[in-house]
Short mmCIF file of C-alpha atoms and ligand atoms in Angstrom, two decimals:
data_model
loop_
_atom_site.label_atom_id
_atom_site.label_comp_id
_atom_site.label_asym_id
_atom_site.label_seq_id
_atom_site.Cartn_x
_atom_site.Cartn_y
_atom_site.Cartn_z
CA MET A 94 0.03 -0.28 0.06
CA LYS A 95 1.20 3.29 -0.39
CA PRO A 96 2.46 5.19 2.40
CA HIS A 97 0.56 8.66 3.62
CA ASN A 98 2.42 11.70 2.37
CA PHE A 99 2.66 14.26 4.50
CA TYR A 100 5.90 15.98 2.53
CA ALA A 101 5.39 20.26 2.36
CA GLY A 102 6.31 20.02 -1.50
CA PRO A 103 6.46 19.17 -3.76
CA ALA A 104 3.45 17.37 -2.09
CA ILE A 105 0.68 15.05 -2.46
CA LEU A 106 -1.68 14.96 -5.34
CA PRO A 107 -5.22 13.42 -5.68
CA LYS A 108 -5.26 9.71 -6.22
CA PRO A 109 -6.89 9.82 -9.77
CA VAL A 110 -4.43 12.23 -10.75
CA PHE A 111 -1.27 9.81 -10.52
CA GLN A 112 -3.20 7.07 -13.14
CA GLU A 113 -4.44 9.96 -15.64
CA ALA A 114 -1.12 11.95 -15.86
CA ALA A 115 0.45 7.92 -16.07
CA ASP A 116 -2.20 7.35 -19.22
CA ALA A 117 -1.16 10.84 -20.58
CA VAL A 118 2.45 10.25 -20.55
CA LEU A 119 2.14 7.20 -22.89
CA ASN A 120 -1.25 8.53 -25.06
CA PHE A 121 -2.41 11.87 -24.51
CA ASN A 122 -6.23 11.80 -25.24
CA GLY A 123 -5.96 9.20 -28.04
CA THR A 124 -3.26 10.98 -30.18
CA GLY A 125 -1.23 8.66 -29.76
CA LEU A 126 1.48 10.60 -29.02
CA SER A 127 2.78 11.57 -25.29
CA ILE A 128 2.02 14.56 -23.41
CA LEU A 129 5.66 15.32 -23.37
CA GLU A 130 6.21 15.51 -26.74
CA ILE A 131 3.10 17.15 -28.12
CA SER A 132 3.74 20.97 -29.46
CA HIS A 133 2.43 23.30 -27.37
CA ARG A 134 0.89 25.32 -30.44
CA SER A 135 -1.40 22.03 -31.17
CA LYS A 136 -4.99 22.22 -30.65
CA GLU A 137 -4.92 19.50 -27.97
CA PHE A 138 -2.39 21.54 -26.06
CA THR A 139 -4.27 24.72 -26.80
CA ALA A 140 -7.16 22.77 -25.19
CA VAL A 141 -5.75 21.90 -21.72
CA MET A 142 -4.54 25.69 -21.73
CA GLU A 143 -7.96 27.37 -21.85
CA GLU A 144 -9.99 24.67 -20.10
CA SER A 145 -6.84 25.36 -17.12
CA GLN A 146 -7.41 29.04 -17.16
CA GLN A 147 -11.28 28.66 -17.48
CA LEU A 148 -11.20 26.40 -14.36
CA VAL A 149 -9.37 28.37 -12.30
CA LYS A 150 -11.84 31.34 -13.03
CA ASP A 151 -14.57 29.29 -12.55
CA LEU A 152 -13.57 27.55 -9.16
CA LEU A 153 -12.05 30.72 -7.68
CA ASN A 154 -14.70 32.83 -8.93
CA ILE A 155 -12.57 35.26 -10.91
CA PRO A 156 -14.33 37.89 -12.73
CA ASP A 157 -13.16 39.21 -16.50
CA THR A 158 -11.25 42.20 -14.44
CA HIS A 159 -8.37 39.63 -13.60
CA GLU A 160 -6.50 37.33 -15.78
CA VAL A 161 -5.12 34.03 -15.01
CA LEU A 162 -1.42 33.07 -16.24
CA PHE A 163 0.96 29.77 -15.92
CA LEU A 164 4.17 30.89 -15.54
CA THR A 165 7.52 29.65 -14.64
CA GLY A 166 10.45 30.71 -12.20
CA GLY A 167 8.43 29.57 -8.84
CA ALA A 168 6.26 31.45 -6.53
CA SER A 169 10.47 33.17 -5.58
CA SER A 170 10.02 35.18 -9.13
CA GLN A 171 6.88 36.23 -8.08
CA PHE A 172 8.71 37.82 -5.29
CA TYR A 173 10.14 40.37 -7.80
CA MET A 174 8.29 40.09 -10.55
CA THR A 175 5.15 41.86 -8.44
CA CYS A 176 6.92 45.01 -7.76
CA MET A 177 8.84 45.09 -11.16
CA ASN A 178 5.45 45.20 -12.95
CA ILE A 179 3.52 47.17 -10.47
CA LEU A 180 5.48 49.31 -8.20
CA GLY A 181 6.93 52.65 -9.05
CA SER A 182 10.38 53.54 -7.44
CA ASP A 183 8.87 56.21 -5.74
CA GLN A 184 5.82 54.42 -4.44
CA LYS A 185 5.44 52.82 -1.08
CA ALA A 186 4.76 49.07 -0.57
CA ALA A 187 3.84 47.38 2.88
CA TYR A 188 4.76 44.09 3.80
CA VAL A 189 3.73 41.98 6.86
CA ASP A 190 6.54 39.88 7.91
CA THR A 191 5.11 36.35 8.71
CA GLY A 192 8.16 34.48 8.48
CA THR A 193 10.84 32.59 5.92
CA TRP A 194 8.83 33.46 2.68
CA SER A 195 7.30 36.98 3.77
CA THR A 196 11.46 37.92 4.19
CA LYS A 197 12.59 36.58 0.89
CA ALA A 198 9.85 38.32 -0.62
CA ILE A 199 10.76 41.74 1.12
CA LYS A 200 14.11 41.39 -0.10
CA GLU A 201 13.44 41.36 -3.42
CA ALA A 202 10.45 44.10 -3.24
CA LYS A 203 13.32 46.55 -1.75
CA ASN A 204 14.85 46.50 -5.41
CA PHE A 205 12.07 48.24 -6.83
CA GLY A 206 10.38 50.66 -4.61
CA GLN A 207 9.88 51.85 -0.70
CA ILE A 208 9.09 48.82 1.25
CA GLU A 209 7.72 49.23 4.66
CA VAL A 210 7.47 46.23 7.10
CA ILE A 211 4.32 47.29 8.83
CA ALA A 212 3.66 44.12 11.03
CA SER A 213 5.67 41.39 11.96
CA SER A 214 5.80 37.96 14.29
CA LYS A 215 9.17 37.60 14.19
CA ASP A 216 9.58 38.52 18.06
CA GLN A 217 7.92 34.99 18.85
CA ASN A 218 9.55 33.08 15.86
CA TYR A 219 6.53 33.92 13.72
CA ASN A 220 4.11 31.46 15.85
CA TYR A 221 1.14 34.09 15.08
CA ILE A 222 -0.19 36.44 12.22
CA PRO A 223 0.54 39.86 13.35
CA GLU A 224 -2.14 42.68 13.10
CA ILE A 225 -2.23 45.40 10.61
CA HIS A 226 -2.86 48.71 12.37
CA GLY A 227 -4.51 51.20 10.10
CA ASP A 228 -6.16 50.98 6.40
CA CYS A 229 -2.67 51.15 4.50
CA ALA A 230 -4.45 53.91 2.23
CA GLU A 231 -0.63 55.33 1.76
CA TYR A 232 0.24 52.57 -0.03
CA ARG A 233 0.29 51.09 -3.70
CA PHE A 234 -0.12 47.52 -2.15
CA THR A 235 0.04 45.48 1.02
CA HIS A 236 1.87 42.20 0.82
CA ILE A 237 0.85 39.33 2.77
CA THR A 238 1.53 35.59 2.71
CA THR A 239 -1.97 33.71 3.23
CA ASN A 240 -0.39 30.52 4.73
CA ASN A 241 2.84 30.40 6.18
CA THR A 242 4.29 26.68 4.91
CA ILE A 243 6.87 26.34 7.52
CA PHE A 244 5.55 28.18 10.63
CA GLY A 245 2.43 26.61 10.23
CA THR A 246 0.40 29.95 10.29
CA GLN A 247 -2.61 30.87 8.13
CA TYR A 248 -4.76 34.29 7.80
CA GLN A 249 -8.10 32.73 8.70
CA ASN A 250 -9.51 36.33 7.84
CA ILE A 251 -8.14 38.14 4.85
CA PRO A 252 -7.44 41.88 6.30
CA SER A 253 -9.38 44.54 4.69
CA LEU A 254 -7.84 47.39 3.81
CA ALA A 255 -7.64 50.71 1.84
CA CYS A 256 -5.21 49.41 -0.66
CA PRO A 257 -4.94 46.25 -2.86
CA LEU A 258 -3.32 43.10 -1.65
CA VAL A 259 -0.99 41.56 -3.15
CA ALA A 260 -0.50 37.51 -2.12
CA ASP A 261 1.51 34.73 -1.80
CA MET A 262 -1.15 31.64 -1.58
CA SER A 263 1.44 28.82 -2.54
CA SER A 264 0.13 26.70 0.14
CA ASP A 265 -3.32 27.63 0.55
CA ILE A 266 -4.62 28.17 -2.72
CA PHE A 267 -7.80 26.20 -3.63
CA SER A 268 -8.42 25.31 0.09
CA ARG A 269 -11.17 27.88 0.28
CA PRO A 270 -13.12 30.44 -1.79
CA LEU A 271 -11.39 34.01 -1.89
CA ASN A 272 -13.18 37.34 -2.41
CA ILE A 273 -10.72 38.43 -5.87
CA ASP A 274 -11.94 42.13 -5.41
CA LYS A 275 -9.02 42.35 -2.63
CA TYR A 276 -6.34 41.33 -4.77
CA ASP A 277 -4.64 42.81 -7.56
CA ILE A 278 -2.10 39.90 -7.57
CA ILE A 279 -2.03 36.36 -6.50
CA TYR A 280 0.60 34.08 -7.25
CA ALA A 281 0.99 30.43 -6.37
CA GLY A 282 4.02 28.14 -6.92
CA ALA A 283 2.01 24.84 -7.97
CA GLN A 284 3.79 22.33 -5.82
CA LYS A 285 1.73 22.51 -2.81
CA ASN A 286 -1.89 22.42 -3.49
CA LEU A 287 -2.09 22.52 -7.09
CA GLY A 288 0.20 20.35 -8.88
CA PRO A 289 3.90 18.91 -9.47
CA ALA A 290 6.68 21.38 -9.25
CA GLY A 291 7.33 23.66 -12.39
CA VAL A 292 4.57 25.70 -12.93
CA THR A 293 3.70 28.99 -11.00
CA LEU A 294 -0.12 30.13 -10.80
CA VAL A 295 -0.65 33.88 -11.18
CA ILE A 296 -4.06 35.53 -11.02
CA LEU A 297 -3.46 39.37 -11.70
CA ARG A 298 -6.08 42.44 -12.33
CA LYS A 299 -5.66 43.31 -15.79
CA ASP A 300 -5.80 47.22 -15.71
CA ILE A 301 -2.76 47.89 -13.16
CA LEU A 302 -0.33 47.05 -15.62
CA GLY A 303 1.55 49.78 -18.08
CA LYS A 304 1.68 52.02 -15.20
CA VAL A 305 5.44 52.18 -14.01
CA GLU A 306 8.28 54.16 -15.51
CA ARG A 307 11.13 51.29 -15.77
CA ASN A 308 11.76 49.03 -18.77
CA ILE A 309 10.68 45.60 -17.97
CA PRO A 310 12.47 42.48 -19.35
CA THR A 311 9.83 40.94 -22.03
CA MET A 312 9.83 37.62 -20.15
CA LEU A 313 9.17 39.34 -16.71
CA ASN A 314 6.61 41.39 -18.14
CA TYR A 315 2.58 40.21 -17.23
CA GLN A 316 1.60 41.86 -20.25
CA THR A 317 3.55 39.80 -22.65
CA HIS A 318 2.04 36.57 -20.77
CA ILE A 319 -1.42 38.00 -21.06
CA ASP A 320 -1.28 39.27 -24.93
CA LYS A 321 -0.05 35.53 -26.10
CA GLY A 322 -2.46 33.28 -23.59
CA SER A 323 0.31 32.25 -21.32
CA SER A 324 2.09 30.81 -24.14
CA PHE A 325 4.59 33.66 -25.20
CA ASN A 326 7.32 31.09 -25.33
CA THR A 327 6.81 27.03 -24.31
CA PRO A 328 5.14 26.91 -21.34
CA PRO A 329 5.97 23.81 -18.55
CA VAL A 330 3.47 21.68 -20.66
CA PHE A 331 3.23 18.71 -18.51
CA PRO A 332 2.76 20.55 -14.82
CA ILE A 333 0.27 22.40 -16.18
CA TYR A 334 -1.80 19.12 -17.62
CA VAL A 335 -1.14 17.70 -14.47
CA SER A 336 -2.54 20.70 -12.52
CA LEU A 337 -5.74 20.57 -14.75
CA LEU A 338 -6.42 16.70 -13.85
CA SER A 339 -6.31 18.28 -9.92
CA LEU A 340 -8.35 21.13 -11.07
CA ARG A 341 -10.80 18.62 -12.79
CA TRP A 342 -10.85 16.57 -9.49
CA LEU A 343 -11.25 19.56 -7.37
CA LYS A 344 -14.65 20.34 -9.14
CA SER A 345 -15.72 17.05 -9.39
CA ILE A 346 -15.84 16.62 -5.18
CA GLY A 347 -17.83 20.49 -5.02
CA GLY A 348 -15.04 22.68 -5.38
CA VAL A 349 -13.46 25.14 -2.85
CA ALA A 350 -16.56 25.46 -0.53
CA GLU A 351 -16.78 21.73 -0.18
CA ILE A 352 -12.86 21.23 0.35
CA GLU A 353 -13.30 23.98 3.07
CA ASN A 354 -15.44 21.88 4.98
CA ILE A 355 -12.97 18.85 4.58
CA ASN A 356 -9.79 20.81 5.22
CA SER A 357 -11.32 21.91 8.70
CA ALA A 358 -12.72 18.53 9.61
CA LYS A 359 -9.36 17.19 9.18
CA ALA A 360 -7.22 20.16 10.67
CA GLY A 361 -9.54 19.90 13.27
CA LYS A 362 -9.08 16.34 14.41
CA LEU A 363 -5.40 16.33 13.96
CA TYR A 364 -5.12 19.14 16.05
CA GLN A 365 -7.45 17.74 18.44
CA THR A 366 -5.31 14.57 19.01
CA ILE A 367 -2.12 16.63 19.57
CA ASP A 368 -3.62 18.88 22.20
CA ASP A 369 -5.43 15.98 24.25
CA SER A 370 -1.81 14.34 23.83
CA LYS A 371 0.28 14.70 26.81
CA LEU A 372 3.63 14.46 24.81
CA PHE A 373 2.62 16.64 22.02
CA PHE A 374 1.98 20.12 21.35
CA ALA A 375 1.14 22.93 18.70
CA PRO A 376 3.32 25.83 19.30
CA VAL A 377 0.98 28.28 16.97
CA ARG A 378 -1.49 30.69 18.63
CA ASN A 379 -4.82 28.83 18.02
CA GLU A 380 -6.88 31.43 16.13
CA ASP A 381 -3.83 31.39 13.44
CA ARG A 382 -3.25 27.46 13.12
CA SER A 383 -2.52 26.63 9.55
CA LYS A 384 -5.38 24.10 8.12
CA MET A 385 -2.56 23.27 5.42
CA ASN A 386 0.78 22.57 7.70
CA VAL A 387 0.34 21.53 11.21
CA VAL A 388 3.22 22.05 13.13
CA PHE A 389 3.79 20.24 16.29
CA LYS A 390 6.39 19.64 18.74
CA ILE A 391 7.39 16.97 21.57
CA ARG A 392 7.72 18.07 25.08
CA ASN A 393 10.54 15.59 25.88
CA GLU A 394 13.04 16.44 23.14
CA GLU A 395 14.96 13.12 23.66
CA LEU A 396 12.06 11.40 21.78
CA GLN A 397 12.22 13.21 18.73
CA ASP A 398 14.01 10.94 16.52
CA ASP A 399 12.10 7.95 17.88
CA PHE A 400 9.00 9.68 16.71
CA LEU A 401 9.97 10.47 13.40
CA ARG A 402 11.33 6.89 13.07
CA PHE A 403 7.92 5.31 14.47
CA SER A 404 5.74 7.31 12.13
CA THR A 405 7.86 6.32 9.13
CA GLU A 406 7.78 3.07 10.01
CA SER A 407 3.87 3.19 10.17
CA ASP A 408 3.93 4.50 7.02
CA CYS A 409 3.54 8.39 7.61
CA ILE A 410 6.00 9.91 5.65
CA GLY A 411 7.28 13.77 5.60
CA ILE A 412 6.47 14.74 9.12
CA LYS A 413 10.09 15.82 9.84
CA GLY A 414 9.79 19.77 10.62
CA HIS A 415 11.62 22.74 9.14
CA ARG A 416 15.02 23.26 10.23
CA SER A 417 14.17 26.84 11.29
CA VAL A 418 11.26 25.16 13.41
CA GLY A 419 12.12 22.15 14.62
CA GLY A 420 9.82 19.39 15.88
CA PHE A 421 6.90 18.07 13.20
CA ARG A 422 4.90 19.50 10.57
CA ALA A 423 2.51 17.50 8.96
CA SER A 424 1.29 18.96 5.40
CA ILE A 425 -2.28 17.93 5.11
CA TYR A 426 -3.26 19.71 1.60
CA ASN A 427 -6.18 19.43 -0.35
CA ALA A 428 -5.68 15.79 -1.76
CA MET A 429 -4.55 14.43 1.43
CA GLU A 430 -7.89 11.98 2.64
CA MET A 431 -8.86 11.34 6.03
CA ASP A 432 -7.74 8.05 5.79
CA GLY A 433 -4.44 9.68 6.38
CA ILE A 434 -5.30 11.88 8.96
CA ASN A 435 -6.56 9.17 10.96
CA LYS A 436 -3.56 6.82 10.71
CA LEU A 437 -1.33 10.03 11.79
CA CYS A 438 -3.53 10.58 15.02
CA ASP A 439 -3.47 6.80 15.74
CA VAL A 440 0.80 6.79 15.80
CA ILE A 441 0.41 10.12 17.81
CA ASN A 442 -2.05 8.32 20.07
CA ASP A 443 0.50 5.23 20.26
CA PHE A 444 3.38 6.84 20.69
CA ASP A 445 1.84 8.96 23.37
CA GLN A 446 0.21 6.26 25.56
CA LYS A 447 3.67 4.30 25.35
CA HIS A 448 5.78 7.03 26.24
CA GLY A 449 3.58 10.13 27.86
C1 PLP B 213 7.26 26.89 -1.16
C2 PLP B 213 6.81 28.32 -1.08
C3 PLP B 213 7.18 29.43 -2.00
C4 PLP B 213 8.53 28.86 -2.88
O1 PLP B 213 7.94 28.83 -3.93
P1 PLP B 213 8.83 28.04 -5.29
O2 PLP B 213 7.75 27.77 -6.36
O3 PLP B 213 10.09 26.88 -4.77
O4 PLP B 213 9.61 29.35 -5.51
C5 PLP B 213 6.84 30.67 -1.41
N1 PLP B 213 5.81 31.00 -0.87
C6 PLP B 213 5.46 30.07 0.20
C7 PLP B 213 4.27 30.40 1.06
C8 PLP B 213 5.67 28.75 -0.38
O5 PLP B 213 5.24 27.43 0.81
#
């Protein structure tokens, strides 16, 4: 039997997606050719691109004010591409510092405009979501990381500000509904909650472009990709196709409203098990706990390696915590089934009974 996969990223995909992707590697849509060798200008692949963009719009309720792009370079390239495209060098942008990924975003942004860190949870090793004071009207945008993959915090309520948001949603996009009106740009590396590594989803408001003075290299200009339907150069065809399969799966089970319920049930059960145990605890403030990445620790640190070994032997793979936090992290993205949660809870309970 396949082990339960709790890796943070690249991460689990829905079960049926693996078989469908494997089929398409051998014979894509009855063409007799592999998805890996088909032209990105073929009508078969053009259909994949169009359906993918449409499904993103349908699932997240994106109106025509916004465009959907599938780019390369990872979420890390969006740290600078966002600012390069929409932040004038004399303009101010606000950033909320909620950990490693926002810190990296802040560093890149500083190359393009005046960056102010308006809130931070660094004082407590990022175990909470800091409050934003004021309405941020003076900023071109405010940047947030909606889910902090490493520290296990997540905005349960997205702030309502007087300026637009730019959001890194790499690890919780499609985990719940969103209100697109609040955002100028949303970006997400696919490999957490959407598809395989190699493609980055960008959703952006169209009328924000063309307003900065600087020269933007063609490939880094969002307008280039909008004009060419996200196929200016060769797009990452296979990651896009597999992402499409996962979007179809999400639609088939009821979309983001339904998956939000499922995700809440999964996370609720896992946190409850941790809270009820004697040995384990979750360091993140209750109301900011991530439903995607559940960070937990063990009171008796000498038992840490034992628990890792025990969980691996019990078919729960990938729960070693990030080095900057220590302890454990169970990533329980959309594709993680309740079965996997139940198994991990059993493992926690068994270990707790033996050693707690
Ligand atoms: C993984 C991750 C990134 C980095 O993504 P890459 O695609 O590897 O560049 C950025 N932000 C968040 C929140 C992440 O989880």
